[in-house]
Amino acid sequence: MRTFSELEMDALTEAFNLSLGEAASTFSAIVREEIELSVPTIEIVSREELTGRLESAQPAGATERLCRINQHFCAAGGFQTDALLLFPEHGSLEIVRRMLGDDTAIEHITELEQDALAEIGNIIINSCMSSLASLFGSEMHGSLPRVQSRTVHTLLDDKAATDVILVARIGMSMAAHNLHGFVLFIMDVPSIEHFMDRVSRYFKLQLHDTGERV
Amino acid sequence: MDCCHLLPDSVDMGLIMVDGEGRIRLWNRWIEERTGRLASQVRGVTLAEAFGPHVDPRIALVVREALDFGWSARLSHALHPMPLPLYPPGGGQVERMKQSIDITPVQGEGGPRCLLQVRDVTETVRREALLKQQSRQLRLDLLRLSQAQVELQRSEMRFRELARQAPAGLFEADAEACCTFLNERCEQILGHSLENVAGTPWINLLPVSEQARVRAIWCLAVASATRFAEEFRYVGPDGESRWIRAEAGPQRDGNDRISGFVGTLLDVTEFHERATRNEFRANHDGLTSLLNRDRFERHLRAAISGAREVADRMALLFIDLNDFKGINDTHGHHAGDTVLKTIAARVRRVLRSEDIVARYGGDEFAVLLNGTGDPETLDAILFKLHQAVGLPINLGHCHVRVGCAIGVSIYPDHGSDPLSLLTHADKAMYAAKRARYAKNDPIAHPSAQI
């Protein structure tokens, strides 16, 4: 499987950062509080690798659940991807409750909180998708967000083992809260090939336009 | 075809569809009922025209995104409580209905369209607010409970420490008198640990002679829910006998029934012994341990009324030692005391246990013989007394003998009240003394050293 060049990675990171900047200002306007969203890293990994990495990031014996917000996107030409936003459940609940001005500690997420998380995921995923869409230059049709609470172990059980994942690690900070999560784009092999191809063509074009050499 | 027309009006949610130009193409009955505007009135106009200026600006933004980029979006109630001016049907346009809206792109034959699905979340909001309020209440209750628990633990520790240090025995027992708590002092007094006695009523630990009495008092206290207070004799496992005073107050259970008693146990042996000693001293002569004059006269009064009731006879004797003063003068007061103690013991030994003997004065003794009125018996007793008194007395360095004069008065022959009986006996005693001197009776003469 081919990977991105360092230059392509940097450019993708930058593109995501710009999109998330938009998402952050949308949030800030909604909750009237300053919110920062950033993408520090982007990489391409397999499903097993990502699951293994998430498991090892947890303290031994921890059973922290992850909040998973899922939207499906498809574009003309057979390209399709599942966009996933992952946050530790406890932290994301704290953020939502803070946004709602309600700190009542209920162990399980309520229906309205789940809806709010869906909207937050929706804003972040759509904004990231705007970066990808501009690479494709075509429309990406997106489904409504779906919120699920899962353990790391079963997080990606519904995805094929052969799928490849574009992972963007994102940070979200609001007042005293700092939350780290991931945006994942899960693609089947034809889609990732298609995607890589588009990315490389796009950047070649960009470099060509700016007169730089690869 | 009919079905397609009926469907939007049959669902329990609001449906609005706008075309690529942003003009309304579908406006279902659900929306009609909550806006007061019919589909026919809004068809072909924009959302802004249909709803007026009071629409959340984000709606226009996400509708545009759906039409231009094909993205779906959700406007949650939490972040956008009431984005559209929708009102509960029939409720007047007072307060907007709480909503959650999904915006999805739809690809139709006539180009891109956008569908808005509006859900009424009023009931969900109410339910969740209730849930959170209950959760807060529960948290508060839990906090209070844990604080109360901490306080209870502290109070329990305080009680345990106080109970450990208390000089009195502290106990708790159920209504059947089985102990459920004993402090260290209590275990010490009883000579048993709690686990040894837990299953048995503590009254069973008492001497058999005490059990019935104490049990009756305990049962009475349980039945009347009053304080239990009693003194009783107790023999510990070490065989040592002691006096114990128990005092306890009733405890009630949740149904206001007596569940047991909590109280104190005190070892009052010393107090008891002192009281017994004091009582003995008050009623007895310190030297001879015989009754004193005061106590004797009380016995006499009681005996007279007793004898009067059963028409019995009784005899009062006055015994006066002859020349006791001489012994005192010759051998000293210590010798005099020995003589008095010896005579007291001899007189006591000669008589029956129910006869009452007292030291009446310096060398005078008084005797009360119940039921003894006939002359023969009386003579025999007088003879034995004379004999006993007249035996030699060992003073250590020598022996002495004393004689005595005895005066007798009989109830009811010589009087029916203490004074007349005492006067008669006194006179008779002096008469006897004079008669013995006259006869030069050796025993009646001043004591002779042997």
XYZ file of C-alpha atoms in Angstrom, chain B residues 16-444:
429
model
C -40.657 20.360 4.795
C -38.984 19.952 1.452
C -37.324 22.788 -0.432
C -35.997 22.701 -3.983
C -32.619 23.881 -5.305
C -33.943 27.443 -5.317
C -34.814 27.209 -1.676
C -38.570 27.243 -2.389
C -40.969 25.099 -0.384
C -42.273 22.051 -2.236
C -43.655 20.025 0.660
C -45.275 21.257 3.880
C -47.068 18.431 5.692
C -50.111 18.547 7.923
C -47.984 18.256 11.080
C -46.297 21.562 10.153
C -49.642 23.130 9.182
C -51.022 22.353 12.636
C -48.013 23.902 14.358
C -47.633 27.020 12.232
C -51.281 27.767 11.485
C -50.343 28.085 7.798
C -51.633 25.737 5.121
C -49.431 24.066 2.527
C -51.297 25.920 -0.181
C -50.280 29.233 1.418
C -46.546 28.511 1.514
C -45.927 26.418 -1.584
C -43.316 28.151 -3.763
C -42.121 30.620 -1.125
C -38.772 30.483 0.728
C -38.398 29.363 4.353
C -37.703 32.966 5.379
C -40.929 34.069 3.718
C -42.933 31.226 5.224
C -41.640 31.576 8.800
C -40.786 35.264 8.958
C -37.563 36.645 10.382
C -37.514 34.600 13.635
C -35.702 31.522 12.354
C -32.348 30.288 13.632
C -29.808 31.443 10.984
C -28.098 28.048 11.109
C -31.112 26.498 9.392
C -30.531 28.568 6.265
C -26.811 27.639 6.394
C -27.276 23.866 6.641
C -30.088 23.877 4.051
C -27.650 25.585 1.711
C -24.933 23.008 2.489
C -27.367 20.189 1.839
C -28.392 21.667 -1.501
C -24.894 22.699 -2.603
C -22.644 19.947 -1.143
C -25.067 17.128 -0.391
C -24.318 17.123 3.356
C -26.749 16.105 6.038
C -26.968 17.959 9.310
C -28.622 17.694 12.683
C -29.762 20.628 14.781
C -30.035 19.237 18.279
C -32.446 20.650 20.823
C -29.549 21.110 23.231
C -27.684 23.563 21.024
C -30.697 24.972 19.129
C -33.680 24.711 21.480
C -36.439 26.154 19.258
C -35.067 27.090 15.810
C -38.437 27.330 14.003
C -41.495 29.275 15.195
C -43.646 26.184 15.779
C -46.301 26.091 18.509
C -48.177 23.195 20.136
C -51.465 22.591 18.283
C -54.425 24.269 19.970
C -52.224 25.873 22.615
C -52.166 29.418 21.227
C -48.915 30.894 19.929
C -47.417 31.513 23.348
C -44.311 29.408 23.660
C -42.396 27.706 20.876
C -42.389 23.940 20.792
C -39.080 22.272 21.644
C -37.552 20.792 18.500
C -34.804 18.704 17.001
C -34.301 18.985 13.215
C -32.563 16.725 10.709
C -31.662 18.197 7.344
C -30.873 15.744 4.540
C -30.171 16.218 0.839
C -32.492 14.434 -1.577
C -31.652 13.789 -5.182
C -34.805 14.200 -7.249
C -35.621 14.368 -10.901
C -35.850 18.126 -10.790
C -32.364 18.612 -9.246
C -31.163 18.677 -5.640
C -33.701 19.075 -2.905
C -33.482 19.263 0.833
C -35.734 17.602 3.390
C -36.236 19.012 6.907
C -37.549 16.490 9.449
C -38.757 18.186 12.609
C -39.315 16.223 15.821
C -41.226 17.470 18.863
C -38.912 16.823 21.843
C -41.026 18.636 24.466
C -41.821 15.386 26.245
C -38.188 14.203 26.076
C -36.994 17.492 27.564
C -39.543 17.237 30.374
C -38.583 13.625 31.080
C -34.874 14.369 31.106
C -35.318 17.408 33.332
C -37.206 15.181 35.753
C -34.518 12.530 35.518
C -31.797 15.060 36.257
C -33.753 16.521 39.116
C -34.190 13.038 40.577
C -30.511 12.390 40.033
C -29.620 15.600 41.886
C -32.001 14.667 44.679
C -30.529 11.196 44.887
C -27.029 12.608 44.989
C -28.081 14.955 47.762
C -29.772 12.143 49.680
C -26.701 9.990 49.236
C -24.507 12.788 50.521
C -26.734 13.276 53.557
C -26.776 9.556 54.138
C -23.016 9.250 53.988
C -22.638 12.263 56.281
C -25.068 10.672 58.707
C -23.102 7.448 58.449
C -19.850 9.230 59.257
C -21.521 10.966 62.201
C -22.922 7.643 63.356
C -19.498 6.033 63.177
C -18.000 8.923 65.104
C -20.716 8.738 67.718
C -20.319 4.966 67.929
C -16.562 5.370 68.455
C -17.194 8.021 71.092
C -19.620 5.733 72.870
C -17.233 2.760 72.692
C -14.406 4.833 74.159
C -16.616 6.219 76.916
C -17.930 2.742 77.656
C -14.363 1.440 77.786
C -13.291 4.101 80.262
C -16.459 4.166 82.372
C -15.922 3.065 85.992
C -19.409 1.545 86.050
C -20.470 -1.606 84.259
C -22.603 -0.760 81.209
C -24.875 -3.309 79.625
C -27.547 -3.663 77.017
C -30.010 -6.529 77.063
C -33.040 -7.537 75.027
C -36.526 -7.915 76.502
C -35.682 -11.537 77.416
C -32.742 -10.210 79.465
C -30.125 -11.677 77.119
C -27.114 -9.353 77.020
C -26.237 -7.787 73.683
C -23.498 -5.502 74.965
C -21.194 -5.446 78.013
C -18.397 -2.972 78.557
C -15.086 -4.102 80.020
C -16.022 -3.132 83.555
C -19.284 -5.057 83.286
C -17.442 -8.187 82.117
C -15.090 -7.696 85.045
C -17.940 -7.456 87.579
C -19.741 -10.505 86.188
C -16.537 -12.463 85.590
C -17.875 -13.435 82.151
C -17.240 -12.148 78.638
C -20.181 -11.174 76.437
C -19.808 -14.194 74.187
C -20.058 -16.501 77.212
C -23.374 -15.075 78.347
C -24.908 -13.696 75.149
C -27.472 -16.471 74.702
C -28.654 -16.696 78.312
C -30.756 -14.277 80.340
C -28.344 -12.597 82.750
C -30.752 -13.330 85.620
C -29.816 -17.027 85.235
C -26.292 -16.101 86.367
C -27.569 -15.102 89.816
C -27.750 -17.490 92.802
C -30.920 -19.591 92.583
C -32.263 -17.922 95.729
C -32.199 -14.514 94.007
C -33.457 -15.489 90.554
C -37.242 -15.579 91.109
C -37.299 -12.205 92.863
C -35.124 -10.399 90.310
C -36.901 -12.027 87.354
C -40.277 -10.847 88.655
C -38.991 -7.270 88.923
C -37.462 -7.455 85.430
C -40.714 -8.783 83.923
C -42.644 -6.028 85.651
C -40.290 -3.392 84.206
C -40.711 -4.896 80.700
C -44.495 -5.056 81.028
C -44.853 -1.541 82.409
C -41.995 -0.027 80.358
C -40.493 1.496 83.476
C -37.010 1.666 84.928
C -35.522 -1.438 86.406
C -33.555 -0.901 89.626
C -32.607 -3.660 92.000
C -29.828 -4.928 94.247
C -28.994 -8.568 94.422
C -26.349 -10.970 95.564
C -24.046 -12.402 92.901
C -21.505 -15.205 93.051
C -18.906 -14.940 90.273
C -17.104 -17.863 88.630
C -14.270 -17.263 91.161
C -16.716 -18.187 93.926
C -16.572 -14.730 95.463
C -19.893 -13.360 96.636
C -20.702 -9.742 96.025
C -23.611 -7.331 95.986
C -24.575 -5.749 92.707
C -26.912 -2.877 91.962
C -28.457 -2.840 88.465
C -30.327 0.113 87.027
C -31.657 0.210 83.484
C -34.028 2.163 81.307
C -36.282 0.663 78.615
C -35.449 0.922 74.899
C -38.189 0.971 72.268
C -38.142 -0.500 68.783
C -39.632 1.030 65.594
C -43.117 -0.158 66.650
C -42.782 1.507 70.042
C -42.513 -1.881 71.724
C -39.960 -2.526 74.459
C -36.980 -4.042 72.713
C -34.701 -4.199 75.710
C -32.901 -2.255 78.388
C -29.688 -0.314 78.623
C -28.198 0.462 81.977
C -25.476 0.189 84.576
C -24.144 -2.446 86.964
C -22.354 -1.351 90.113
C -20.470 -3.509 92.576
C -21.964 -2.297 95.874
C -20.451 -5.025 98.071
C -18.401 -2.599 100.116
C -21.314 -0.231 100.533
C -23.506 -3.127 101.592
C -20.994 -4.415 104.124
C -20.566 -0.964 105.564
C -24.324 -0.539 105.872
C -24.644 -3.946 107.525
C -21.817 -3.051 109.919
C -23.436 0.275 110.743
C -26.783 -1.336 111.315
C -25.165 -3.943 113.601
C -23.371 -1.207 115.519
C -26.580 0.737 115.928
C -28.370 -2.257 117.396
C -25.638 -4.123 119.212
C -23.228 -3.621 122.026
C -19.757 -3.142 120.668
C -18.031 -5.236 123.316
C -20.235 -8.288 123.654
C -22.041 -8.156 120.291
C -25.288 -8.667 122.199
C -28.277 -6.415 121.410
C -28.045 -2.999 123.047
C -30.582 -1.590 125.452
C -32.408 0.438 122.816
C -32.850 -2.490 120.472
C -33.824 -4.778 123.356
C -36.636 -2.446 124.411
C -37.949 -2.385 120.833
C -37.936 -6.182 120.842
C -39.721 -6.117 124.182
C -42.506 -3.894 122.876
C -42.932 -6.080 119.832
C -42.923 -9.221 121.947
C -45.586 -7.836 124.292
C -47.952 -7.040 121.433
C -47.194 -10.460 119.901
C -47.900 -12.251 123.172
C -51.038 -10.193 123.708
C -52.424 -11.281 120.367
C -51.944 -14.981 121.017
C -52.532 -14.752 124.768
C -49.066 -16.149 125.426
C -46.811 -15.737 128.418
C -43.248 -14.594 128.488
C -40.515 -13.871 130.951
C -38.184 -10.921 131.285
C -34.943 -11.519 133.202
C -32.521 -8.953 134.572
C -29.055 -10.294 135.301
C -26.659 -8.199 137.327
C -23.089 -9.358 137.984
C -21.937 -9.290 141.552
C -18.920 -7.120 142.349
C -17.953 -6.568 138.784
C -16.495 -3.249 139.898
C -14.060 -5.152 142.155
C -12.664 -7.095 139.148
C -12.248 -3.893 137.221
C -10.455 -2.279 140.126
C -8.266 -5.280 140.858
C -7.417 -6.553 137.380
C -8.059 -3.578 135.196
C -10.635 -2.710 132.583
C -9.253 -5.194 130.112
C -10.022 -8.001 132.554
C -13.476 -6.465 133.101
C -14.082 -6.572 129.354
C -13.021 -10.226 129.204
C -15.431 -11.054 132.006
C -18.321 -9.273 130.269
C -17.590 -10.995 126.906
C -17.321 -14.401 128.565
C -20.559 -13.963 130.500
C -22.344 -12.693 127.383
C -21.232 -15.761 125.417
C -22.230 -18.149 128.231
C -25.686 -16.613 128.659
C -26.199 -16.762 124.905
C -25.123 -20.411 124.832
C -27.414 -21.451 127.658
C -30.526 -20.010 125.966
C -32.435 -20.952 122.857
C -31.650 -19.107 119.657
C -35.066 -17.451 119.615
C -34.531 -16.010 123.099
C -33.315 -12.436 123.081
C -30.266 -11.408 125.067
C -28.999 -7.864 125.504
C -26.353 -5.995 127.406
C -28.574 -3.611 129.234
C -26.080 -1.491 131.101
C -22.504 -1.715 132.495
C -22.671 -5.194 134.049
C -26.378 -5.761 133.528
C -27.854 -8.163 131.011
C -31.491 -8.514 129.985
C -33.132 -11.632 128.594
C -36.505 -12.105 126.958
C -37.886 -15.636 126.974
C -40.853 -15.987 124.693
C -43.515 -18.544 125.577
C -41.837 -19.299 128.903
C -44.082 -18.562 131.789
C -44.383 -21.679 133.859
C -42.297 -21.732 137.088
C -40.614 -25.131 136.534
C -39.103 -24.240 133.159
C -38.139 -20.850 134.423
C -36.426 -22.290 137.487
C -34.456 -24.663 135.288
C -33.335 -21.788 133.101
C -32.383 -19.664 136.118
C -30.384 -22.536 137.524
C -28.512 -23.036 134.251
C -27.822 -19.332 134.050
C -26.426 -19.166 137.598
C -24.274 -22.163 136.863
C -22.959 -20.815 133.581
C -22.175 -17.386 134.982
C -20.551 -18.848 138.052
C -17.962 -20.964 136.178
C -14.377 -19.721 136.460
C -13.226 -17.193 133.914
C -9.697 -17.317 132.499
C -8.048 -13.913 132.532
C -4.739 -15.268 131.228
C -2.707 -14.673 134.351
C -5.429 -15.948 136.719
C -9.006 -17.175 136.914
C -11.852 -15.302 138.494
C -15.433 -16.147 139.336
C -18.379 -13.845 139.359
C -21.843 -14.437 140.627
C -25.014 -12.803 139.535
C -28.400 -11.747 140.767
C -31.371 -12.428 138.473
C -34.686 -10.613 138.657
C -37.707 -12.022 136.837
C -40.977 -10.492 135.690
C -43.685 -12.395 133.822
C -46.062 -11.045 131.266
C -48.914 -10.680 131.961
C -48.602 -11.489 135.695
C -46.320 -8.596 136.626
C -47.298 -6.071 134.019
C -48.559 -5.689 130.498
C -46.308 -2.860 129.308
C -42.528 -2.602 128.975
C -42.017 -0.136 131.788
C -43.878 -2.083 134.450
C -42.223 -5.335 133.385
C -38.767 -3.740 133.426
C -39.388 -2.071 136.793
C -40.621 -5.320 138.254
C -37.665 -7.291 136.978
C -35.277 -4.631 138.228
C -36.782 -4.690 141.654
C -36.775 -8.485 141.708
C -33.117 -8.481 140.733
C -32.180 -6.147 143.613
C -34.265 -8.203 145.947
C -32.379 -11.322 144.859
C -29.086 -9.550 145.320
C -30.017 -8.513 148.839
C -31.213 -12.014 149.657
C -27.939 -13.582 148.466
C -25.868 -11.152 150.573
C -28.014 -11.983 153.506
C -27.459 -15.739 152.949
C -23.729 -15.076 152.463
C -23.873 -16.988 149.305
C -20.262 -17.393 148.107
C -21.277 -16.842 144.503
C -23.103 -13.670 145.439
